Short mmCIF file of N, CA and C in Angstrom, two decimals:
data_model
loop_
_atom_site.label_atom_id
_atom_site.label_comp_id
_atom_site.label_asym_id
_atom_site.label_seq_id
_atom_site.Cartn_x
_atom_site.Cartn_y
_atom_site.Cartn_z
N UNK R 5 134.22 162.07 78.73
CA UNK R 5 134.09 162.70 80.00
C UNK R 5 134.72 163.96 80.26
N UNK R 6 134.30 164.25 81.40
CA UNK R 6 134.59 165.53 81.42
C UNK R 6 136.19 165.59 82.35
N UNK R 7 136.34 164.83 82.41
CA UNK R 7 137.81 165.13 82.79
C UNK R 7 138.77 164.51 82.09
N UNK R 8 138.60 163.97 80.82
CA UNK R 8 139.60 163.67 79.80
C UNK R 8 139.65 165.15 79.26
N UNK R 9 138.21 165.89 78.61
CA UNK R 9 138.12 166.88 78.32
C UNK R 9 139.32 168.04 78.42
N UNK R 10 139.26 167.78 79.71
CA UNK R 10 139.85 168.87 81.15
C UNK R 10 141.43 168.46 80.55
N UNK R 11 142.12 167.67 80.01
CA UNK R 11 143.34 167.11 80.27
C UNK R 11 144.19 167.23 78.81
N UNK R 12 143.42 167.29 77.93
CA UNK R 12 143.90 166.44 76.45
C UNK R 12 144.25 167.68 75.53
N UNK R 13 145.73 167.56 75.31
CA UNK R 13 146.08 168.67 74.15
C UNK R 13 146.77 167.64 73.47
N UNK R 14 147.18 168.91 71.64
CA UNK R 14 146.82 167.65 70.83
C UNK R 14 148.64 167.13 71.12
N UNK R 15 149.69 168.16 72.25
CA UNK R 15 151.24 167.48 72.61
C UNK R 15 150.87 168.21 73.99
N UNK R 16 152.06 167.25 74.88
CA UNK R 16 152.36 167.03 76.06
C UNK R 16 153.58 168.18 76.00
N UNK R 17 154.12 168.04 77.57
CA UNK R 17 155.34 169.11 77.50
C UNK R 17 156.35 168.58 77.34
N UNK R 18 156.11 167.16 76.72
CA UNK R 18 157.69 166.60 76.63
C UNK R 18 157.47 166.63 74.76
N UNK R 19 156.80 166.93 73.81
CA UNK R 19 156.71 166.52 72.58
C UNK R 19 156.27 166.13 72.05
N UNK R 20 155.75 164.78 73.44
CA UNK R 20 154.32 163.55 73.03
C UNK R 20 153.56 164.10 72.08
N UNK R 21 153.02 162.87 70.80
CA UNK R 21 151.54 163.64 71.01
C UNK R 21 150.60 162.45 71.87
N UNK R 22 149.62 163.12 71.76
CA UNK R 22 148.57 163.12 72.61
C UNK R 22 147.97 161.03 72.97
N UNK R 23 148.42 160.69 71.27
CA UNK R 23 148.25 158.78 71.06
C UNK R 23 149.55 158.27 71.66
N UNK R 24 150.28 158.72 71.53
CA UNK R 24 151.88 158.14 72.50
C UNK R 24 152.51 158.39 73.63
N UNK R 25 151.23 158.89 74.24
CA UNK R 25 151.82 159.89 75.32
C UNK R 25 150.31 158.87 76.40
N UNK R 26 149.42 158.49 75.83
CA UNK R 26 148.51 157.21 76.25
C UNK R 26 148.41 155.81 75.92
N UNK R 27 149.77 154.93 74.89
CA UNK R 27 149.92 154.28 74.87
C UNK R 27 150.30 153.99 75.68
N UNK R 28 151.61 154.89 76.49
CA UNK R 28 152.41 155.03 77.47
C UNK R 28 152.20 154.72 78.70
N UNK R 29 151.18 155.96 79.09
CA UNK R 29 150.67 155.56 80.67
C UNK R 29 149.91 154.46 80.97
N UNK R 30 149.19 154.02 79.61
CA UNK R 30 148.56 152.76 79.85
C UNK R 30 148.83 151.88 80.24
N UNK R 31 150.23 151.17 79.68
CA UNK R 31 150.58 150.04 79.97
C UNK R 31 151.60 150.74 81.26
N UNK R 32 152.26 151.57 81.56
CA UNK R 32 153.16 152.11 83.24
C UNK R 32 151.80 151.45 83.92
N UNK R 33 150.39 152.31 83.92
CA UNK R 33 149.22 152.27 84.51
C UNK R 33 149.29 150.57 85.15
N UNK R 34 149.04 149.90 84.55
CA UNK R 34 148.48 148.61 83.73
C UNK R 34 149.68 148.00 85.30
N UNK R 35 151.00 148.06 84.51
CA UNK R 35 151.96 147.68 85.55
C UNK R 35 152.17 148.02 87.25
N UNK R 36 151.41 148.90 87.44
CA UNK R 36 151.47 149.90 88.78
C UNK R 36 150.57 149.10 89.29
N UNK R 37 149.01 148.82 88.61
CA UNK R 37 148.16 148.06 89.20
C UNK R 37 148.59 146.55 89.91
N UNK R 38 148.61 145.86 89.04
CA UNK R 38 149.46 144.47 88.43
C UNK R 38 149.53 144.45 89.63
N UNK R 39 151.00 144.64 89.35
CA UNK R 39 152.59 143.99 89.78
C UNK R 39 152.25 144.73 91.57
N UNK R 40 152.10 145.84 92.14
CA UNK R 40 151.65 145.89 92.78
C UNK R 40 150.97 144.79 94.69
N UNK R 41 150.47 144.05 93.93
CA UNK R 41 150.03 142.83 94.20
C UNK R 41 150.52 141.47 94.77
N UNK R 42 151.46 141.72 93.64
CA UNK R 42 152.99 140.28 93.70
C UNK R 42 154.11 140.73 94.71
N UNK R 43 154.53 139.31 95.76
CA UNK R 43 155.85 140.18 96.02
C UNK R 43 156.82 140.95 95.52
N UNK R 44 157.46 141.78 95.88
CA UNK R 44 158.78 141.23 94.96
C UNK R 44 159.49 140.85 94.36
N UNK R 45 159.58 139.82 94.50
CA UNK R 45 160.85 138.91 93.92
C UNK R 45 160.23 138.33 92.26
N UNK R 46 158.68 138.33 92.90
CA UNK R 46 157.48 137.87 91.71
C UNK R 46 157.36 139.04 90.78
N UNK R 47 157.52 140.41 90.38
CA UNK R 47 156.59 141.29 89.35
C UNK R 47 158.06 140.85 88.07
N UNK R 48 159.20 140.89 88.05
CA UNK R 48 160.35 141.13 86.98
C UNK R 48 159.64 139.82 86.10
N UNK R 49 159.42 138.76 86.54
CA UNK R 49 158.83 137.74 86.53
C UNK R 49 157.19 138.14 85.31
N UNK R 50 156.60 138.68 86.22
CA UNK R 50 154.83 139.18 85.80
C UNK R 50 154.67 139.89 84.57
N UNK R 51 155.80 140.91 84.29
CA UNK R 51 155.68 142.07 83.39
C UNK R 51 155.09 141.47 82.43
N UNK R 52 155.63 140.68 81.42
CA UNK R 52 155.17 140.19 79.84
C UNK R 52 153.34 139.81 80.11
N UNK R 53 153.47 138.36 81.43
CA UNK R 53 151.80 138.58 81.64
C UNK R 53 151.43 140.17 80.69
N UNK R 54 151.54 140.63 82.67
CA UNK R 54 150.67 142.50 82.54
C UNK R 54 150.58 142.58 81.06
N UNK R 55 151.80 143.02 80.18
CA UNK R 55 152.01 144.03 79.33
C UNK R 55 151.32 143.12 78.41
N UNK R 56 150.55 141.62 78.35
CA UNK R 56 149.90 140.80 77.17
C UNK R 56 148.80 141.78 77.34
N UNK R 57 148.38 141.91 77.95
CA UNK R 57 146.95 142.49 77.98
C UNK R 57 146.67 143.98 77.14
N UNK R 58 147.39 144.71 77.04
CA UNK R 58 148.16 146.21 76.61
C UNK R 58 147.73 145.57 74.67
N UNK R 59 147.14 146.24 74.02
CA UNK R 59 146.52 146.16 72.66
C UNK R 59 147.66 146.62 72.39
N UNK R 60 148.27 148.05 72.37
CA UNK R 60 149.50 148.19 71.37
C UNK R 60 150.64 149.12 72.44
N UNK R 61 151.94 148.54 72.37
CA UNK R 61 152.49 148.52 72.99
C UNK R 61 154.15 149.76 73.04
N UNK R 62 154.10 150.83 73.80
CA UNK R 62 155.07 151.67 73.26
C UNK R 62 156.18 150.44 72.98
N UNK R 63 157.25 151.12 72.34
CA UNK R 63 158.35 150.21 71.63
C UNK R 63 159.52 150.39 73.65
N UNK R 64 159.35 150.80 74.80
CA UNK R 64 159.86 151.33 75.53
C UNK R 64 159.89 150.02 76.09
N UNK R 65 159.41 149.20 76.52
CA UNK R 65 158.31 148.86 77.49
C UNK R 65 159.92 147.75 78.69
N UNK R 66 160.64 147.53 78.28
CA UNK R 66 161.57 147.46 79.68
C UNK R 66 162.04 148.45 80.51
N UNK R 67 162.17 149.62 79.62
CA UNK R 67 162.71 150.82 80.23
C UNK R 67 160.84 151.20 81.50
N UNK R 68 159.70 151.04 80.98
CA UNK R 68 158.68 151.48 81.47
C UNK R 68 158.20 150.06 82.89
N UNK R 69 158.64 148.88 82.86
CA UNK R 69 159.29 147.98 83.69
C UNK R 69 159.95 148.83 84.86
N UNK R 70 161.37 149.17 84.32
CA UNK R 70 162.08 149.22 85.18
C UNK R 70 161.29 150.65 86.57
N UNK R 71 160.71 151.44 85.18
CA UNK R 71 160.23 152.33 86.09
C UNK R 71 159.46 152.36 86.99
N UNK R 72 158.14 151.29 86.72
CA UNK R 72 156.53 150.71 87.69
C UNK R 72 157.92 149.94 88.74
N UNK R 73 158.18 149.32 88.60
CA UNK R 73 159.43 148.67 89.57
C UNK R 73 160.18 149.69 90.43
N UNK R 74 160.11 150.53 90.64
CA UNK R 74 160.85 150.79 91.09
C UNK R 74 159.68 152.41 92.02
N UNK R 75 158.43 152.75 91.07
CA UNK R 75 158.02 153.33 91.88
C UNK R 75 157.64 152.39 92.51
N UNK R 76 157.26 150.92 92.72
CA UNK R 76 156.55 149.97 93.84
C UNK R 76 157.49 149.97 94.74
N UNK R 77 159.21 150.27 94.73
CA UNK R 77 159.96 149.44 95.62
C UNK R 77 160.43 151.28 96.25
N UNK R 78 159.84 152.47 95.95
CA UNK R 78 160.07 153.30 96.62
C UNK R 78 159.63 153.65 97.62
N UNK R 79 160.15 153.27 99.43
CA UNK R 79 159.68 153.00 100.64
C UNK R 79 158.49 154.59 100.77
N UNK R 80 158.37 155.64 100.42
CA UNK R 80 157.79 156.84 100.67
C UNK R 80 156.60 156.73 99.83
N UNK R 81 156.36 155.59 98.69
CA UNK R 81 155.28 155.22 98.34
C UNK R 81 154.26 153.97 98.55
N UNK R 82 154.74 153.51 99.42
CA UNK R 82 154.45 152.28 99.87
C UNK R 82 152.89 152.49 100.83
N UNK R 83 152.83 153.00 101.20
CA UNK R 83 151.21 153.06 101.61
C UNK R 83 150.22 153.28 100.62
N UNK R 84 150.24 154.28 99.58
CA UNK R 84 149.48 154.42 98.34
C UNK R 84 149.32 152.76 97.66
N UNK R 85 150.29 151.22 98.14
CA UNK R 85 150.06 150.33 97.57
C UNK R 85 150.02 149.33 98.30
N UNK R 86 149.88 149.41 99.68
CA UNK R 86 149.20 149.09 100.83
C UNK R 86 147.70 147.60 100.86
N UNK R 87 148.06 147.06 101.64
CA UNK R 87 146.43 146.64 101.34
C UNK R 87 145.84 147.26 102.34
N UNK R 88 144.49 147.88 101.85
CA UNK R 88 144.04 149.29 102.43
C UNK R 88 143.37 149.89 101.50
N UNK R 89 144.87 149.97 100.72
CA UNK R 89 144.39 150.97 99.37
C UNK R 89 143.73 150.80 98.62
N UNK R 90 142.88 151.79 97.58
CA UNK R 90 142.19 151.59 96.67
C UNK R 90 143.12 151.91 95.19
N UNK R 91 142.34 150.81 94.64
CA UNK R 91 143.04 151.10 93.10
C UNK R 91 141.95 151.26 91.38
N UNK R 92 142.16 152.19 91.42
CA UNK R 92 141.12 152.48 90.02
C UNK R 92 140.05 152.63 90.40
N UNK R 93 139.96 153.20 91.17
CA UNK R 93 138.45 153.96 91.68
C UNK R 93 137.73 154.72 90.42
N UNK R 94 136.89 154.59 90.30
CA UNK R 94 135.65 155.32 89.60
C UNK R 94 134.59 155.99 90.25
N UNK R 95 134.92 157.26 89.50
CA UNK R 95 134.31 158.08 90.19
C UNK R 95 133.51 159.08 89.24
N UNK R 96 132.31 159.59 89.71
CA UNK R 96 131.15 160.49 89.11
C UNK R 96 130.52 161.73 90.01
N UNK R 97 130.47 162.69 89.40
CA UNK R 97 130.11 163.48 90.67
C UNK R 97 129.27 164.53 89.65
N UNK R 98 128.82 165.43 89.68
CA UNK R 98 127.91 167.24 89.37
C UNK R 98 128.68 167.85 90.34
N UNK R 99 129.69 168.95 89.91
CA UNK R 99 130.11 169.67 90.45
C UNK R 99 129.92 171.31 89.94
N UNK R 100 129.26 171.73 90.14
CA UNK R 100 128.80 173.66 90.17
C UNK R 100 130.25 174.32 90.22
N UNK R 101 129.54 174.68 89.20
CA UNK R 101 129.26 175.53 87.95
C UNK R 101 130.25 173.91 86.62
N UNK R 102 130.91 173.20 87.08
CA UNK R 102 131.39 172.72 85.69
C UNK R 102 130.36 171.69 84.79
N UNK R 103 129.72 170.70 86.20
CA UNK R 103 129.19 169.89 85.45
C UNK R 103 129.48 168.11 86.31
N UNK R 104 128.47 167.34 85.42
CA UNK R 104 128.48 165.83 85.78
C UNK R 104 130.47 165.71 85.16
N UNK R 105 131.39 164.97 86.21
CA UNK R 105 132.13 164.69 85.91
C UNK R 105 131.99 163.37 85.51
N UNK R 106 133.29 162.29 85.59
CA UNK R 106 133.61 161.15 85.24
C UNK R 106 135.16 160.70 85.33
N UNK R 107 135.84 159.53 86.14
CA UNK R 107 137.26 159.68 86.17
C UNK R 107 137.54 158.87 86.60
N UNK R 108 138.92 157.89 86.93
CA UNK R 108 139.01 156.70 87.33
C UNK R 108 140.33 157.45 88.51
N UNK R 109 140.09 157.18 89.52
CA UNK R 109 141.33 157.68 90.35
C UNK R 109 142.60 156.89 90.61
N UNK R 110 143.54 156.79 90.31
CA UNK R 110 144.48 155.79 90.32
C UNK R 110 144.76 155.03 91.27
N UNK R 111 144.90 156.01 92.47
CA UNK R 111 145.15 155.09 94.16
C UNK R 111 144.52 156.47 94.92
N UNK R 112 143.74 155.51 95.79
CA UNK R 112 142.80 156.16 96.76
C UNK R 112 143.39 155.52 98.06
N UNK R 113 142.94 156.30 98.88
CA UNK R 113 143.63 156.43 100.55
C UNK R 113 142.28 156.71 101.51
N UNK R 114 141.38 155.85 101.80
CA UNK R 114 140.55 156.55 102.51
C UNK R 114 140.96 156.19 103.92
N UNK R 115 141.36 157.04 105.14
CA UNK R 115 141.35 157.29 106.78
C UNK R 115 139.76 158.07 107.05
N UNK R 116 139.62 157.74 108.46
CA UNK R 116 138.03 158.40 109.34
C UNK R 116 138.70 159.86 108.82
N UNK R 117 139.63 160.71 108.94
CA UNK R 117 139.71 161.57 109.18
C UNK R 117 140.15 162.44 107.52
N UNK R 118 140.27 161.59 106.80
CA UNK R 118 141.00 161.96 105.30
C UNK R 118 140.71 161.60 104.34
N UNK R 119 140.88 161.52 103.12
CA UNK R 119 141.33 161.16 101.80
C UNK R 119 141.84 161.00 101.57
N UNK R 120 142.65 160.66 100.68
CA UNK R 120 143.80 161.26 99.63
C UNK R 120 143.67 160.60 97.87
N UNK R 121 143.50 161.22 97.05
CA UNK R 121 143.72 161.37 95.89
C UNK R 121 145.17 160.95 95.09
N UNK R 122 145.47 159.68 94.84
CA UNK R 122 146.82 160.11 94.02
C UNK R 122 146.05 159.37 92.23
N UNK R 123 147.43 159.91 91.65
CA UNK R 123 146.83 159.85 90.50
C UNK R 123 148.40 159.81 89.29
N UNK R 124 148.31 158.25 89.08
CA UNK R 124 149.96 158.60 88.50
C UNK R 124 150.26 159.13 87.31
N UNK R 125 151.43 160.05 86.89
CA UNK R 125 151.83 160.53 86.01
C UNK R 125 153.27 160.16 85.64
N UNK R 126 153.09 159.40 83.97
CA UNK R 126 154.19 159.54 83.74
C UNK R 126 155.11 160.14 82.61
N UNK R 127 154.90 161.27 82.67
CA UNK R 127 155.12 162.25 81.81
C UNK R 127 157.66 162.56 82.05
N UNK R 128 157.43 162.14 81.15
CA UNK R 128 159.57 162.64 80.90
C UNK R 128 159.82 163.78 81.82
N UNK R 129 159.21 164.82 81.29
CA UNK R 129 159.59 165.84 82.41
C UNK R 129 158.96 166.52 83.73
N UNK R 130 159.66 166.37 84.68
CA UNK R 130 158.62 166.61 86.11
C UNK R 130 158.35 168.18 86.62
N UNK R 131 157.34 168.33 86.97
CA UNK R 131 157.87 169.75 86.87
C UNK R 131 158.21 170.17 89.04
N UNK R 132 159.08 171.00 89.37
CA UNK R 132 159.51 171.04 90.26
C UNK R 132 158.79 171.24 91.52
N UNK R 133 158.15 172.08 90.95
CA UNK R 133 156.65 172.40 92.51
C UNK R 133 155.15 172.43 91.74
N UNK R 134 154.36 172.36 92.64
CA UNK R 134 153.20 172.16 91.95
C UNK R 134 152.37 173.28 91.63
N UNK R 135 153.32 174.23 91.23
CA UNK R 135 152.79 175.89 91.08
C UNK R 135 153.85 175.62 89.30
N UNK R 136 154.10 174.57 88.97
CA UNK R 136 155.05 174.65 87.37
C UNK R 136 153.72 173.08 87.08
N UNK R 137 152.85 172.57 87.77
CA UNK R 137 152.27 171.54 87.06
C UNK R 137 151.18 171.67 85.99
N UNK R 138 151.21 171.32 84.38
CA UNK R 138 150.52 171.70 84.00
C UNK R 138 149.22 171.56 84.41
N UNK R 139 148.16 172.99 83.47
CA UNK R 139 147.30 173.40 83.86
C UNK R 139 145.99 172.39 84.04
N UNK R 140 145.81 171.25 83.25
CA UNK R 140 145.23 170.27 82.62
C UNK R 140 145.42 169.00 83.58
N UNK R 141 146.72 169.21 84.95
CA UNK R 141 146.24 168.24 85.87
C UNK R 141 146.27 168.92 86.93
N UNK R 142 146.08 169.94 86.63
CA UNK R 142 145.15 170.59 87.78
C UNK R 142 143.81 170.40 88.16
N UNK R 143 143.60 170.67 86.94
CA UNK R 143 141.95 171.02 86.87
C UNK R 143 141.50 169.04 87.03
N UNK R 144 142.25 168.55 86.67
CA UNK R 144 141.96 167.11 86.42
C UNK R 144 141.93 166.79 88.49
N UNK R 145 142.88 167.06 88.93
CA UNK R 145 142.51 166.94 90.63
C UNK R 145 142.03 167.71 91.20
N UNK R 146 141.07 168.63 90.46
CA UNK R 146 140.22 169.61 91.25
C UNK R 146 139.29 169.16 90.90
N UNK R 147 139.00 168.66 90.25
CA UNK R 147 137.33 167.95 90.05
C UNK R 147 137.45 166.45 90.78
N UNK R 148 138.93 165.80 91.18
CA UNK R 148 138.51 164.66 91.62
C UNK R 148 138.18 165.11 93.21
N UNK R 149 138.75 166.75 94.00
CA UNK R 149 139.14 167.00 95.10
C UNK R 149 137.35 167.61 94.82
N UNK R 150 136.97 168.19 94.75
CA UNK R 150 134.87 168.48 94.25
C UNK R 150 134.40 167.40 94.63
N UNK R 151 135.01 166.37 94.09
CA UNK R 151 134.03 165.54 94.15
C UNK R 151 134.14 164.39 94.93
N UNK R 152 135.28 164.13 95.79
CA UNK R 152 135.37 163.16 96.75
C UNK R 152 135.10 164.30 97.99
N UNK R 153 134.98 165.67 97.94
CA UNK R 153 134.23 166.36 99.03
C UNK R 153 133.08 166.38 99.48
N UNK R 154 132.11 165.84 97.96
CA UNK R 154 130.46 165.77 97.98
C UNK R 154 130.82 164.13 99.05
N UNK R 155 131.76 163.09 98.34
CA UNK R 155 131.43 161.80 99.15
C UNK R 155 131.67 161.74 100.43
N UNK R 156 132.64 163.11 100.94
CA UNK R 156 133.36 162.24 102.19
C UNK R 156 132.93 163.22 102.88
N UNK R 157 131.62 164.09 102.79
CA UNK R 157 131.87 165.53 103.92
C UNK R 157 132.39 165.62 105.11
N UNK R 158 133.12 166.51 104.90
CA UNK R 158 133.91 166.47 106.44
C UNK R 158 135.02 166.29 106.88
N UNK R 159 135.62 165.27 105.87
CA UNK R 159 136.85 164.59 105.79
C UNK R 159 138.12 165.66 104.77
N UNK R 160 139.42 165.97 105.49
CA UNK R 160 140.06 166.43 104.71
C UNK R 160 140.47 165.66 103.27
N UNK R 161 140.49 166.43 102.26
CA UNK R 161 140.49 165.97 101.12
C UNK R 161 141.88 166.65 100.15
N UNK R 162 143.18 165.30 99.87
CA UNK R 162 143.83 165.87 99.63
C UNK R 162 144.78 164.90 98.52
N UNK R 163 144.70 165.90 97.19
CA UNK R 163 145.26 165.77 96.25
C UNK R 163 147.02 165.81 95.83
N UNK R 164 147.36 164.57 95.70
CA UNK R 164 148.76 164.43 95.23
C UNK R 164 148.75 163.59 93.59
N UNK R 165 150.04 164.19 93.51
CA UNK R 165 150.79 163.43 91.88
C UNK R 165 151.94 162.41 92.08
N UNK R 166 151.30 161.23 91.75
CA UNK R 166 153.24 160.09 91.42
C UNK R 166 153.99 160.48 90.07
N UNK R 167 155.27 160.59 90.26
CA UNK R 167 155.45 160.83 88.99
C UNK R 167 156.80 159.89 88.77
N UNK R 168 155.98 159.06 88.08
CA UNK R 168 156.64 157.52 87.96
C UNK R 168 158.11 157.93 87.47
N UNK R 169 158.14 158.33 86.52
CA UNK R 169 160.01 159.06 86.46
C UNK R 169 160.98 159.22 87.35
N UNK R 170 160.23 160.24 88.82
CA UNK R 170 161.71 160.34 89.68
C UNK R 170 160.71 159.56 91.02
N UNK R 171 160.05 158.66 90.81
CA UNK R 171 159.44 158.15 91.60
C UNK R 171 159.38 158.68 93.04
N UNK R 172 158.30 160.02 92.76
CA UNK R 172 158.34 160.86 93.68
C UNK R 172 156.89 161.55 94.17
N UNK R 173 156.02 161.93 95.31
CA UNK R 173 155.24 162.10 95.79
C UNK R 173 155.09 163.87 95.91
N UNK R 174 153.98 163.80 95.17
CA UNK R 174 154.01 165.80 94.87
C UNK R 174 152.64 166.19 95.31
N UNK R 175 152.57 166.73 96.84
CA UNK R 175 150.77 167.08 97.17
C UNK R 175 150.56 168.44 96.38
N UNK R 176 148.73 168.34 96.29
CA UNK R 176 148.76 169.64 95.45
C UNK R 176 148.07 170.60 96.55
N UNK R 177 148.80 171.55 96.82
CA UNK R 177 147.83 172.38 97.50
C UNK R 177 145.94 172.60 97.19
N UNK R 178 144.81 172.41 97.83
CA UNK R 178 143.92 172.51 97.19
C UNK R 178 143.52 173.71 96.53
N UNK R 179 143.92 174.94 97.51
CA UNK R 179 143.48 176.23 96.93
C UNK R 179 144.35 176.66 95.33
N UNK R 180 145.63 175.60 95.23
CA UNK R 180 145.56 175.33 93.47
C UNK R 180 145.11 175.01 92.41
N UNK R 181 144.69 173.68 92.98
CA UNK R 181 143.77 172.63 92.00
C UNK R 181 142.21 173.11 91.92
N UNK R 182 141.79 173.90 93.19
CA UNK R 182 140.35 174.43 93.11
C UNK R 182 140.19 175.81 92.56
N UNK R 183 141.32 176.11 91.93
CA UNK R 183 141.91 177.31 91.28
C UNK R 183 141.70 177.09 89.16
N UNK R 184 142.35 176.20 89.31
CA UNK R 184 142.07 175.62 88.20
C UNK R 184 141.00 174.94 87.94
N UNK R 185 140.20 174.35 88.65
CA UNK R 185 138.97 173.46 88.40
C UNK R 185 138.27 174.88 87.77
N UNK R 186 138.15 175.97 88.74
CA UNK R 186 137.86 177.35 88.32
C UNK R 186 137.64 177.41 87.20
N UNK R 187 138.91 178.15 86.99
CA UNK R 187 139.15 178.74 85.30
C UNK R 187 138.78 177.32 84.36
N UNK R 188 138.83 176.40 84.73
CA UNK R 188 138.23 175.41 83.51
C UNK R 188 136.66 176.25 83.10
N UNK R 189 136.06 176.21 84.08
CA UNK R 189 133.98 176.31 83.70
C UNK R 189 134.64 177.99 83.36
N UNK R 190 135.83 178.59 82.75
CA UNK R 190 135.56 179.67 81.94
C UNK R 190 136.17 179.58 80.67
N UNK R 191 136.69 178.28 80.63
CA UNK R 191 137.24 178.29 80.03
C UNK R 191 136.69 178.58 78.42
#
C-alpha cells in the first residue's frame, strides 16, 4: 500500500522500532474499535476478550487499556465514537501524480456538508502543533484528504489526528497535508 510506504521508517520519534510501534498500535486500535461499541461500565471486563484476538501483545497491555478507555471517555472525542460514525473504513483511490493508494481510515464522519477523517496515533510523544507532526503522518492524511475529495466532491474534507496518549484532537490544516503529499511525489 502506498499509504504504508509514505509512513514507514526504521525508528519513530519515540525511539521504538517500527515493529514495536506497530504491535502497540494494533492492540490500541483494536481496543478503541471494539470497546467503543460497549457501555462504559462493560469496557474494562471486555479488554481481555479484545486482546485475545491479537497475535502478539505488547508488554504494557494494562496501560494500553487505560489509554483506550480514557480516549473513549473524553467528551470532546465522543462524536467520533457515536452511532453514525464509521470505523476502520477501507479507502482506495488514484491520486495524481502519486498513483493508487490504499488505506484504512480509523474513524470517518460524513455529513451533508463535511467529511472528517480521523486517524488514531499512539505515539508517546505528541507534537504541540500540526506543523510539528511527522512528515509521514501528514502525507498519510494528505492522501486520505485527496481520496475523500474524489469520493465526496463538493463537501469540505477535514483530516485530524487523535493522540491517544493525551486524549486530544488535532485538526490538520488542508494546506499542510496537501503540501506533504506533494513532497511525497518528489521524494
